[in-house]
CSV table of N, CA and C in Angstrom, one decimal:
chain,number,residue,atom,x,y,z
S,8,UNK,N,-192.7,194.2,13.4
S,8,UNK,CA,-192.6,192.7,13.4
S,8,UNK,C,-191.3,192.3,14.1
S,9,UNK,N,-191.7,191.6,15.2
S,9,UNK,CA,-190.0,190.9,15.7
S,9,UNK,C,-189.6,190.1,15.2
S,10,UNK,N,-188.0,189.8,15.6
S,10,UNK,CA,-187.6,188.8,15.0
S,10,UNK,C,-187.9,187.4,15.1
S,11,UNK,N,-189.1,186.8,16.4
S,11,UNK,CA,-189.6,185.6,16.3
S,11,UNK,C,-190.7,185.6,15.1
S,12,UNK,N,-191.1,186.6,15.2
S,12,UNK,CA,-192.1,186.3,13.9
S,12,UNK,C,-192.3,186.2,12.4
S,13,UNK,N,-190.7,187.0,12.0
S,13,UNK,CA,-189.8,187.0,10.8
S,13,UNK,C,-189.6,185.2,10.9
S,14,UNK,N,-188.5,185.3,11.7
S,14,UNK,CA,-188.2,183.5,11.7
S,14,UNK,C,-189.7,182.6,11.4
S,15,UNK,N,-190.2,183.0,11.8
S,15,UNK,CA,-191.7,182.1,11.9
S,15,UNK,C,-192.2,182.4,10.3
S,16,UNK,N,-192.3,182.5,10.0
S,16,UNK,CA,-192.8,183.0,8.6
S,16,UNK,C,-192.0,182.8,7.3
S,17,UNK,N,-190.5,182.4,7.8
S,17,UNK,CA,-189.6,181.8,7.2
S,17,UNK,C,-189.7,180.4,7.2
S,18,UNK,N,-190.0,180.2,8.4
S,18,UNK,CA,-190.1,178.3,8.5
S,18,UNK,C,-191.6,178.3,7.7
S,19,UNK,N,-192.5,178.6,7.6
S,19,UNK,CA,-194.0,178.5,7.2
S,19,UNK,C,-193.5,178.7,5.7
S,20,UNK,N,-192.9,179.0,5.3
S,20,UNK,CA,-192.3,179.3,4.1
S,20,UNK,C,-191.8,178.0,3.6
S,21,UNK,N,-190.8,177.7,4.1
S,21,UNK,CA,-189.8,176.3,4.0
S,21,UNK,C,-190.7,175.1,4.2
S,22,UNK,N,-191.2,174.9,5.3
S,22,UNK,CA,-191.9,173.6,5.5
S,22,UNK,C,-193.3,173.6,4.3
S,23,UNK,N,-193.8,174.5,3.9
S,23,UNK,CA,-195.1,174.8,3.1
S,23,UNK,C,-194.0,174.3,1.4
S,24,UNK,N,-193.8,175.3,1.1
S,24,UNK,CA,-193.0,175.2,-0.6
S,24,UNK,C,-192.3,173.6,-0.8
S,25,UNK,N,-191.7,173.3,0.5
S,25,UNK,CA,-191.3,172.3,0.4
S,25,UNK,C,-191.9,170.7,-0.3
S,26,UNK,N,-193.1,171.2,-0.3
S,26,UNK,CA,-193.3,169.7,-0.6
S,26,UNK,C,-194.3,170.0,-2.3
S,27,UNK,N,-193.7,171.4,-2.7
S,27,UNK,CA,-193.1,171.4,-4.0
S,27,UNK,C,-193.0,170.6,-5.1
S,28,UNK,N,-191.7,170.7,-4.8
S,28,UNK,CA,-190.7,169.9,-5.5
S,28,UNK,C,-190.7,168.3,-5.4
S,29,UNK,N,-191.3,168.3,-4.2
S,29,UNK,CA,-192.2,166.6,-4.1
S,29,UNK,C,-193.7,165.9,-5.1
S,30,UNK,N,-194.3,166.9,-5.1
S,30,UNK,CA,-195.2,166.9,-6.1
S,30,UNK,C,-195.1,166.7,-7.4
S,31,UNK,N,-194.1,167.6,-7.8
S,31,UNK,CA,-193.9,167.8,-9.3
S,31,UNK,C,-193.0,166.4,-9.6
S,32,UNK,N,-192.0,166.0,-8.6
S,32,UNK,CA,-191.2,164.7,-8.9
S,32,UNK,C,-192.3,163.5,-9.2
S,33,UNK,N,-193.3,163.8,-8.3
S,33,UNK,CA,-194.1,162.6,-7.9
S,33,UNK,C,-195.4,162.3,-9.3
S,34,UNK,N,-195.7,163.7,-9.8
S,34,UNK,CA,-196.6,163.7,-11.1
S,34,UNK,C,-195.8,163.4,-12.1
S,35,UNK,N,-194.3,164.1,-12.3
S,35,UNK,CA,-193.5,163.6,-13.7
S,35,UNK,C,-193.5,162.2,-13.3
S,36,UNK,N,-192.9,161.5,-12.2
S,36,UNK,CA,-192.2,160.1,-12.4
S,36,UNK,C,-193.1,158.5,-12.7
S,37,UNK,N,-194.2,159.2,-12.0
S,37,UNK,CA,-195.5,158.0,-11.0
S,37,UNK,C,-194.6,157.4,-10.9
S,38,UNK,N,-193.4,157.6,-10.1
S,38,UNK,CA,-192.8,156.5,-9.1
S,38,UNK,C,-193.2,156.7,-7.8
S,39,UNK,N,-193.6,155.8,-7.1
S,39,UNK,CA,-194.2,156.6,-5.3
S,39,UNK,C,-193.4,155.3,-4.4
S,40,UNK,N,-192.5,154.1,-5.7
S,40,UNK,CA,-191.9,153.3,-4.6
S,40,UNK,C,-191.4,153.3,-3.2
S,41,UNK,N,-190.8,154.5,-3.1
S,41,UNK,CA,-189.9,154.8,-2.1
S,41,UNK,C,-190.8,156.0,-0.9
S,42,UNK,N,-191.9,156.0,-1.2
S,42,UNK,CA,-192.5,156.9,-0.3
S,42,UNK,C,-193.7,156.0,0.0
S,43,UNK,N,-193.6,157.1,1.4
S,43,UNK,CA,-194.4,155.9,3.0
S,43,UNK,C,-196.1,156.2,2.4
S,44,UNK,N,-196.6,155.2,2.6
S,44,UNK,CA,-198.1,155.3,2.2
S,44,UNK,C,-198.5,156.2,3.6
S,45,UNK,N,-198.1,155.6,4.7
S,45,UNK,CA,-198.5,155.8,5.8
S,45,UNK,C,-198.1,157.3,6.3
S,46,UNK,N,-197.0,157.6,6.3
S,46,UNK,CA,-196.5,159.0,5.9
S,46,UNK,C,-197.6,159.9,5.7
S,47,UNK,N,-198.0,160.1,4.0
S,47,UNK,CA,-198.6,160.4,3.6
S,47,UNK,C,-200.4,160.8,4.4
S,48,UNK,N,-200.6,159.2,4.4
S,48,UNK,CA,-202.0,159.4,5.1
S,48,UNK,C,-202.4,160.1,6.5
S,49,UNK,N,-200.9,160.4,7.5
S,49,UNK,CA,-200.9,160.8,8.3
S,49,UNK,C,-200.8,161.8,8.0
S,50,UNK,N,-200.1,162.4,7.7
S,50,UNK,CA,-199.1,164.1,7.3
S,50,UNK,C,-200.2,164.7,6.8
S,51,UNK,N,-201.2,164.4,6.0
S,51,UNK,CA,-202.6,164.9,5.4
S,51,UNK,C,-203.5,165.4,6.5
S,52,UNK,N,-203.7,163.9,7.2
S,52,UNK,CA,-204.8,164.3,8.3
S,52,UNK,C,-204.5,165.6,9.3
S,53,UNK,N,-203.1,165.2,9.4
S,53,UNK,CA,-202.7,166.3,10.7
S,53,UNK,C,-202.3,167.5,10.0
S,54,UNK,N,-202.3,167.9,8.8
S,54,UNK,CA,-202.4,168.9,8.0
S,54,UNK,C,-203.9,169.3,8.2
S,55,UNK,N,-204.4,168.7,7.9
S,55,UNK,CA,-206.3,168.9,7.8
S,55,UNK,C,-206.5,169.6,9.0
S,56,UNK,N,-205.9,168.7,9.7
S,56,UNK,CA,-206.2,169.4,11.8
S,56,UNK,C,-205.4,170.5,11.8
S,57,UNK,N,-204.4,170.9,11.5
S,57,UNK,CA,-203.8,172.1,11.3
S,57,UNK,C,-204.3,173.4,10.2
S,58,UNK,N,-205.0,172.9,9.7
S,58,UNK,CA,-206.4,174.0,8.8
S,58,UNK,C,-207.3,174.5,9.7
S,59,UNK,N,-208.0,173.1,10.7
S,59,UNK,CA,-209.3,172.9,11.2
S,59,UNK,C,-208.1,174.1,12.8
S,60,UNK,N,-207.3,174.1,13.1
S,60,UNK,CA,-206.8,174.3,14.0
S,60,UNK,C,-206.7,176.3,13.8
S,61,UNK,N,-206.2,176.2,12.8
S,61,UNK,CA,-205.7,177.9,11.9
S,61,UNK,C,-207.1,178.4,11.9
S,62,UNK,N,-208.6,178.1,11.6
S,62,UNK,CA,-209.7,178.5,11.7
S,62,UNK,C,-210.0,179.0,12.8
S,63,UNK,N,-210.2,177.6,13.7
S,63,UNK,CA,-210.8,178.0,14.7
S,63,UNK,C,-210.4,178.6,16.3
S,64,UNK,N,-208.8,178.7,16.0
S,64,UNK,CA,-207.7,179.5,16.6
S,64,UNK,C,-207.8,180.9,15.9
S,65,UNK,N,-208.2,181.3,14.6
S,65,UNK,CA,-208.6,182.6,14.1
S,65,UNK,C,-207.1,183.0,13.8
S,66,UNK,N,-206.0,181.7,13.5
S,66,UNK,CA,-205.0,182.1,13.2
S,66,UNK,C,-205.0,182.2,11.8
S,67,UNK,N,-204.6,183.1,10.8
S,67,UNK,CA,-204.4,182.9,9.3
S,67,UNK,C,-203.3,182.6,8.9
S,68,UNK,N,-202.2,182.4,9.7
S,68,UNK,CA,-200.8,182.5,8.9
S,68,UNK,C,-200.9,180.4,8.8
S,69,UNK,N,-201.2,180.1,9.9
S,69,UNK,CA,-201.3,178.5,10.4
S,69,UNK,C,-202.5,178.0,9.2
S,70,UNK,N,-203.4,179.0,9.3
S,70,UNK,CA,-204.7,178.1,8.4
S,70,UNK,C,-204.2,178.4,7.1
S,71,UNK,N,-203.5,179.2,6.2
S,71,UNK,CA,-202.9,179.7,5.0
S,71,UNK,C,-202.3,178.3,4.6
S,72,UNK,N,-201.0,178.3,5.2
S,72,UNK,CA,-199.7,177.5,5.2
S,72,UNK,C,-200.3,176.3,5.1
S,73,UNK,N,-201.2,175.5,6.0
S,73,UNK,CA,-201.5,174.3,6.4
S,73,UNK,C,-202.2,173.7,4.9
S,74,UNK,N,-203.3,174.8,4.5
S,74,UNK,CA,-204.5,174.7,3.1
S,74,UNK,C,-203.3,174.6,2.0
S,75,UNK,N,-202.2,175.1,2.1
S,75,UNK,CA,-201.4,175.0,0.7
S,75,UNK,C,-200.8,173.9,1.2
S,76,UNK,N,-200.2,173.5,1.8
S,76,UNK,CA,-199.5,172.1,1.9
S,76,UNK,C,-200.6,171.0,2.4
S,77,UNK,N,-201.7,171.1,2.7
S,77,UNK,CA,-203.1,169.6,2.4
S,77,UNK,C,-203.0,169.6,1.2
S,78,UNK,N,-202.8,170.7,-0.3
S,78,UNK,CA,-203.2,170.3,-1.4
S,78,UNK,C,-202.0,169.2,-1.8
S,79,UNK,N,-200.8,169.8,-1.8
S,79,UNK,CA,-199.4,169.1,-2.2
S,79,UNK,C,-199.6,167.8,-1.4
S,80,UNK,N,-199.9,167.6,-0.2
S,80,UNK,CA,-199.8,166.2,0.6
S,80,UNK,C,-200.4,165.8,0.0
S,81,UNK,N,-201.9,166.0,-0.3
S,81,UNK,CA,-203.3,165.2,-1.0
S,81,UNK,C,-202.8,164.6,-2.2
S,82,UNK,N,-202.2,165.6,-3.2
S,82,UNK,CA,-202.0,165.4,-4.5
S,82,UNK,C,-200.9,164.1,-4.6
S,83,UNK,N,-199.8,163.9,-3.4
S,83,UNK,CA,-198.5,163.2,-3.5
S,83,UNK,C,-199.7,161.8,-3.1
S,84,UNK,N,-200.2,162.1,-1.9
S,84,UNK,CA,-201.1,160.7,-1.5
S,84,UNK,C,-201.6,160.0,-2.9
S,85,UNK,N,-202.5,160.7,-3.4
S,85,UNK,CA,-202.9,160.1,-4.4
S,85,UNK,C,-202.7,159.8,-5.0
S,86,UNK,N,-201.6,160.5,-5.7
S,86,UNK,CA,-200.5,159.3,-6.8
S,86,UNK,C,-200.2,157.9,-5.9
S,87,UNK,N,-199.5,157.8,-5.0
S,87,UNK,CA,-199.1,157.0,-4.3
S,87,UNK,C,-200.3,155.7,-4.3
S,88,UNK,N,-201.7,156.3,-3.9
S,88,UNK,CA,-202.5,155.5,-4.2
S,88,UNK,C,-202.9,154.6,-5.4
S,89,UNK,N,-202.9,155.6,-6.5
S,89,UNK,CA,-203.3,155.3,-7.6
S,89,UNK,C,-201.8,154.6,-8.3
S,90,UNK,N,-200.7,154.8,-8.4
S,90,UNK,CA,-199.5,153.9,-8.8
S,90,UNK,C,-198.6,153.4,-7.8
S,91,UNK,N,-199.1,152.4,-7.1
S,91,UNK,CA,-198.2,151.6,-5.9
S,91,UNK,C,-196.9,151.3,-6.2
J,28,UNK,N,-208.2,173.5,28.9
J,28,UNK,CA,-208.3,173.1,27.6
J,28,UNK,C,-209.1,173.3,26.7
J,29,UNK,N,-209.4,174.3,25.8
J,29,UNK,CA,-210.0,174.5,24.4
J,29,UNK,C,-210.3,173.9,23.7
J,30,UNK,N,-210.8,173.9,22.9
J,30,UNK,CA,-211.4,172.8,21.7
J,30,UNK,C,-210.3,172.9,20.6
J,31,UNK,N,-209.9,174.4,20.4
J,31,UNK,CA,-208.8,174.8,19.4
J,31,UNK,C,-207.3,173.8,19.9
J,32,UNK,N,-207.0,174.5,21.3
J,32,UNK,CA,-205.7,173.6,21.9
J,32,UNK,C,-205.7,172.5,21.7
J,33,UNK,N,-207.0,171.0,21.6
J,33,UNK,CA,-207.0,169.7,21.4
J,33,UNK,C,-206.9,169.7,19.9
J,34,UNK,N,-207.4,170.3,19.4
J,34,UNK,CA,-207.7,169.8,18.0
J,34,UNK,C,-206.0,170.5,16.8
J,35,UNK,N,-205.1,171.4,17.7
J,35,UNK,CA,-203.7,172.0,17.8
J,35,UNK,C,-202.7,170.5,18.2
J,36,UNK,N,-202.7,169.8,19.6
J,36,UNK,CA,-202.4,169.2,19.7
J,36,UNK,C,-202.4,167.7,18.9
J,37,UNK,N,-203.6,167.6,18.8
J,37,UNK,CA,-203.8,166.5,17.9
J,37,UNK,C,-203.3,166.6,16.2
J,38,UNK,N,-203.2,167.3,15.8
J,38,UNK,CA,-202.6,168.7,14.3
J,38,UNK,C,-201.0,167.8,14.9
J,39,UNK,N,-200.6,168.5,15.9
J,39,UNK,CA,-198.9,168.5,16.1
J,39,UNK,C,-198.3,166.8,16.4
J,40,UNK,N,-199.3,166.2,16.5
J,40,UNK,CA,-199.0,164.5,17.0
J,40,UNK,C,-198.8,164.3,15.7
J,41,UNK,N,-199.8,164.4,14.7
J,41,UNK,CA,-200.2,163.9,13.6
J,41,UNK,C,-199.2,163.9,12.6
J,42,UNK,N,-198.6,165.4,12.1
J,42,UNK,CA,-197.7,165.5,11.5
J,42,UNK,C,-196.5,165.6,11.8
J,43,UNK,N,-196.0,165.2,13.0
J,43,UNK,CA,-194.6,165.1,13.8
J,43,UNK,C,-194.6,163.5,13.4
J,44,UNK,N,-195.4,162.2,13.8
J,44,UNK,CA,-195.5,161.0,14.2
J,44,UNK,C,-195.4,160.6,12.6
J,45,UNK,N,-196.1,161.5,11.9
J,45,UNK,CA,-196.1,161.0,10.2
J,45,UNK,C,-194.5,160.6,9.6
J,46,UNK,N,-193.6,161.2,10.1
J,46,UNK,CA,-192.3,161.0,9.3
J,46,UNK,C,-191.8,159.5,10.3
J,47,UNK,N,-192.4,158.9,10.8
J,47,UNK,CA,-191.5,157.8,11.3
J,47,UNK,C,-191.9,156.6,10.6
J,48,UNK,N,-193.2,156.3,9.9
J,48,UNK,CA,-193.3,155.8,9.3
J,48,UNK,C,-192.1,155.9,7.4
J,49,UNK,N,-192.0,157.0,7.7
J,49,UNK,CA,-191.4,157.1,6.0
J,49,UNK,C,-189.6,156.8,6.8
J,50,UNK,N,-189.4,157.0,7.6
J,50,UNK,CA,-188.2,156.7,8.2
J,50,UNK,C,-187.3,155.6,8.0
J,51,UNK,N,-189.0,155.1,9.1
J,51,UNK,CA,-188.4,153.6,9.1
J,51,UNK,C,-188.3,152.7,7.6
J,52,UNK,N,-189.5,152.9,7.0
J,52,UNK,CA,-189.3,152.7,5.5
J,52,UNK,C,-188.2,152.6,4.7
J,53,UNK,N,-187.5,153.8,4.8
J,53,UNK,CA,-186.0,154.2,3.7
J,53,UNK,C,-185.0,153.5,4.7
J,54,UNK,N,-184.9,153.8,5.9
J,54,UNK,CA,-183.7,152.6,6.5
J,54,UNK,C,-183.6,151.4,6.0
J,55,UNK,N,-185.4,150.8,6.3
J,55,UNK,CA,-185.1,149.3,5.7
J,55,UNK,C,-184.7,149.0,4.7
J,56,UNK,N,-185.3,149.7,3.4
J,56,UNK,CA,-185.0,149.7,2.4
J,56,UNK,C,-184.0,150.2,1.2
J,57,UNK,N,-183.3,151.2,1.8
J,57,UNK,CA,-182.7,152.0,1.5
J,57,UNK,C,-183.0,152.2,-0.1
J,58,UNK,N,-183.6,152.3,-0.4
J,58,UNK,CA,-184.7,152.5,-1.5
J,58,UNK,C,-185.3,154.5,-1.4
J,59,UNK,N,-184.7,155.1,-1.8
J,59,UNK,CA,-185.0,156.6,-1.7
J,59,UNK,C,-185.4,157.6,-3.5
J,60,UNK,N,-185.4,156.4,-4.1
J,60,UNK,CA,-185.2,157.2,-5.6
J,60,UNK,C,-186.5,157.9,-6.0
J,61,UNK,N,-188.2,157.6,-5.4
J,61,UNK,CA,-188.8,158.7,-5.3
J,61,UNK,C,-189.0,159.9,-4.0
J,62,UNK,N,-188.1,159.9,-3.5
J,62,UNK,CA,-188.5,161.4,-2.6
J,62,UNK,C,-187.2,162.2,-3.2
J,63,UNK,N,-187.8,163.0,-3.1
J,63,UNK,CA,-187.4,164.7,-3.7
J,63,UNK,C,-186.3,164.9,-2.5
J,64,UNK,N,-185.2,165.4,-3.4
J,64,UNK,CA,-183.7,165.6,-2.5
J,64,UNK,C,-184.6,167.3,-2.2
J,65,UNK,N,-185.1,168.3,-3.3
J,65,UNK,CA,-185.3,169.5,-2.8
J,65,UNK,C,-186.2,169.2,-1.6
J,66,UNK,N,-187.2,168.5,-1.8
J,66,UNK,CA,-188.3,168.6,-0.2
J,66,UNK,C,-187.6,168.4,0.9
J,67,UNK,N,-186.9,167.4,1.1
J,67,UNK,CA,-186.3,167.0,2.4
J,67,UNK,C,-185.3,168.1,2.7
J,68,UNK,N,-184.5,168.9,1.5
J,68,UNK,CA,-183.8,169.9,1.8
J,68,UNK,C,-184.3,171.3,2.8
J,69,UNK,N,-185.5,171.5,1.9
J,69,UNK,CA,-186.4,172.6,2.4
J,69,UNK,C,-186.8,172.2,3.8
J,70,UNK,N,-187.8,171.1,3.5
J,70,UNK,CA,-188.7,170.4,4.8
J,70,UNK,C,-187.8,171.0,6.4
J,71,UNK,N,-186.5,170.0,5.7
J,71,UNK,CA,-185.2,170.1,7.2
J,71,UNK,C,-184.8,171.7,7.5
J,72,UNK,N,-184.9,172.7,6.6
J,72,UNK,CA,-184.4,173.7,7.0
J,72,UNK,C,-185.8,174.5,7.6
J,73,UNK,N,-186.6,174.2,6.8
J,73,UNK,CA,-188.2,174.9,7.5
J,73,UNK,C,-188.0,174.2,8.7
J,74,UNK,N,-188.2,173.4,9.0
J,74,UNK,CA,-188.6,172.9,10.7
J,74,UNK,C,-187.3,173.2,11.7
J,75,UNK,N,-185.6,173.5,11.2
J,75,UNK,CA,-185.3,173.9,12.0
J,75,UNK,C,-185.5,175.4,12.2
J,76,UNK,N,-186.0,176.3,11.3
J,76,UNK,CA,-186.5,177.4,11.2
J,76,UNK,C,-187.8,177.0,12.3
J,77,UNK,N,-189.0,176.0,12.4
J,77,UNK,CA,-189.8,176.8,13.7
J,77,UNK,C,-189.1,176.1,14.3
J,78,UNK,N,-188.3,175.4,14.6
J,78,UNK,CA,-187.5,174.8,16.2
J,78,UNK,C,-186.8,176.5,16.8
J,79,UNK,N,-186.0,177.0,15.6
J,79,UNK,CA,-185.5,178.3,16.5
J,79,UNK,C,-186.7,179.3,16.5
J,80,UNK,N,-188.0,179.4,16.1
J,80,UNK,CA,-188.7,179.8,16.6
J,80,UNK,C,-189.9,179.5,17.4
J,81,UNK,N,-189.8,178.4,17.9
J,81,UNK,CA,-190.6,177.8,19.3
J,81,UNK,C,-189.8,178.3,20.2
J,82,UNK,N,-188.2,178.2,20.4
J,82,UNK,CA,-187.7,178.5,21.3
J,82,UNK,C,-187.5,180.1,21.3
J,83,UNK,N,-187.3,180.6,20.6
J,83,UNK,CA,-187.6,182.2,21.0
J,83,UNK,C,-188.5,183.0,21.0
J,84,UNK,N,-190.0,182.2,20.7
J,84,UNK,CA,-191.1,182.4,21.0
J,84,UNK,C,-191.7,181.8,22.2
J,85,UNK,N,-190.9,181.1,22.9
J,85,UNK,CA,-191.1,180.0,24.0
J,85,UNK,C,-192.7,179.8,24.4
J,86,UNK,N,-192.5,179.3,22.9
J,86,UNK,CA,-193.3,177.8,22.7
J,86,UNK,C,-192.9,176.5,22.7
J,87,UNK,N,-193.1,176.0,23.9
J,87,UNK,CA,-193.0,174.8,24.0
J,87,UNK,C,-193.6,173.8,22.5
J,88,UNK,N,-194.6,173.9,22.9
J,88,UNK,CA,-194.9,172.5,21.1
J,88,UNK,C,-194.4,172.4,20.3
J,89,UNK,N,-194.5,173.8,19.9
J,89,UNK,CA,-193.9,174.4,18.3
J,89,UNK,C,-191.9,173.4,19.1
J,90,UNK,N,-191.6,174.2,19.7
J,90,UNK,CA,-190.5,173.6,20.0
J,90,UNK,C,-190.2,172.4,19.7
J,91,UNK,N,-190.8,171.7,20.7
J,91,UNK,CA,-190.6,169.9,20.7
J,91,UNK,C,-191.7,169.2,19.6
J,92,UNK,N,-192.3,169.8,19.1
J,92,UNK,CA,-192.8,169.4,17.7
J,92,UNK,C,-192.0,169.1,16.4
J,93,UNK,N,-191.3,170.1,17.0
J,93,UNK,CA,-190.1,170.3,15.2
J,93,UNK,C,-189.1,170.0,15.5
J,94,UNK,N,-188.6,169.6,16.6
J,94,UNK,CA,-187.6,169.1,17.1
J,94,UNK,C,-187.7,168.0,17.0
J,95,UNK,N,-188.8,167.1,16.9
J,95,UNK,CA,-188.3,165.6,17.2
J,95,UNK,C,-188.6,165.2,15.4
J,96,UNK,N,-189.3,166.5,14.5
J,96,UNK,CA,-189.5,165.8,13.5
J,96,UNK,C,-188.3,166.3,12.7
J,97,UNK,N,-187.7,167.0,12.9
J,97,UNK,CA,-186.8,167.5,12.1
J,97,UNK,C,-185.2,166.7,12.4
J,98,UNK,N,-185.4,165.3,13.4
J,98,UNK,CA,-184.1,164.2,13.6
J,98,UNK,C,-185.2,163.3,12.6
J,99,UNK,N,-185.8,163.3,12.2
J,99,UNK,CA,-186.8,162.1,11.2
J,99,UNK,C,-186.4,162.7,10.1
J,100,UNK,N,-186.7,164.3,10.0
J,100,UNK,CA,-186.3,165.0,8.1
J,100,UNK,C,-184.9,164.5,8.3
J,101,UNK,N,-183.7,164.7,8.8
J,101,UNK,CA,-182.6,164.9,8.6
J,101,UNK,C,-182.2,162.9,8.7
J,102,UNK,N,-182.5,162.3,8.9
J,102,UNK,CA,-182.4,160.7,8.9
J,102,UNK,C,-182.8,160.3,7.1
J,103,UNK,N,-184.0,161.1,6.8
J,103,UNK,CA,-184.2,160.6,5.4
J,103,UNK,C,-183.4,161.5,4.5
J,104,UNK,N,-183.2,163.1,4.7
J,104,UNK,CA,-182.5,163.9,4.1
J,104,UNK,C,-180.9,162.6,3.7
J,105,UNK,N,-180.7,162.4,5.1
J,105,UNK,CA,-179.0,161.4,4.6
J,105,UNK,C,-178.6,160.2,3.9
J,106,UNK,N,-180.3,159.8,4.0
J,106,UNK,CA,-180.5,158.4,3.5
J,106,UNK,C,-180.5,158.8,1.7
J,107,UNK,N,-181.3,160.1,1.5
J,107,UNK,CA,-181.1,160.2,0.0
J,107,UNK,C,-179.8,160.5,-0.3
J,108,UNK,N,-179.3,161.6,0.5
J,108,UNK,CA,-177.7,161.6,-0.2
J,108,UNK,C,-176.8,160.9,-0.2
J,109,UNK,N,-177.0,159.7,0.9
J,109,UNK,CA,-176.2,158.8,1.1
J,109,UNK,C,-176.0,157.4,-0.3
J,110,UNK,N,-178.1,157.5,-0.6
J,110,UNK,CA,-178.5,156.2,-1.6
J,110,UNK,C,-179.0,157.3,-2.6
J,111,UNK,N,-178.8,157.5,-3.3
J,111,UNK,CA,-179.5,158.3,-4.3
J,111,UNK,C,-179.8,157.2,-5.4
């Protein structure tokens, strides 16, 4: 394994877990004031295309990362939706 | 051009273009008390993680993908620390 692909697996790491700690703020508070509806509804879709992308590129690391972070996006969206 | 490359491209618009809406948002309003200080922490360090790995994998997208979203993470990252 080289070291671009260590790095790479680090950031898929960071950018994936990251939205974590967004979720859990977002289910304890149902505050979603301060977060972008639009944000959300985009960052999902293009998550979704980044699944649809990791598939049929036959990449797994891209389709992994992308399917854990559509759930956390989905889950934040939805609050968002459901408590404006 | 591939079906995977368009549907890759369209993936990298999607979730790069998503953070300008939450941007512009927290500028206006400086209103930041539901986004997660950890996500933006992580988010900004994962994406400059694949920015140094687009460029040492010279990948262009990956590159200028995370590059232009990771001056959007780090705009709201300051906006929370700044307005908490």
């Amino acid at each position: 394994m080289n070291f671009s692909t260590i790095i790479g697996l680090f950031a898929a790491a960071g950018t994936t877990i990251s939205f974590v700690p967004q979720a859990i703020k977002t289910i304890r508070t149902k505050n979603t004031s301060s977060i972008s509806l639009g944000m959300y509804t985009l960052f999902s879709l293009g998550t979704l295309l980044w699944l649809i992308y990791g598939i049929t590129d036959k990449n797994l690391p891209v389709a992994l990362a992308n399917g854990v972070t559509l759930i956390f996006a989905c889950i934040i969206l939805i609050y968002k939706l459901r408590y404006k």
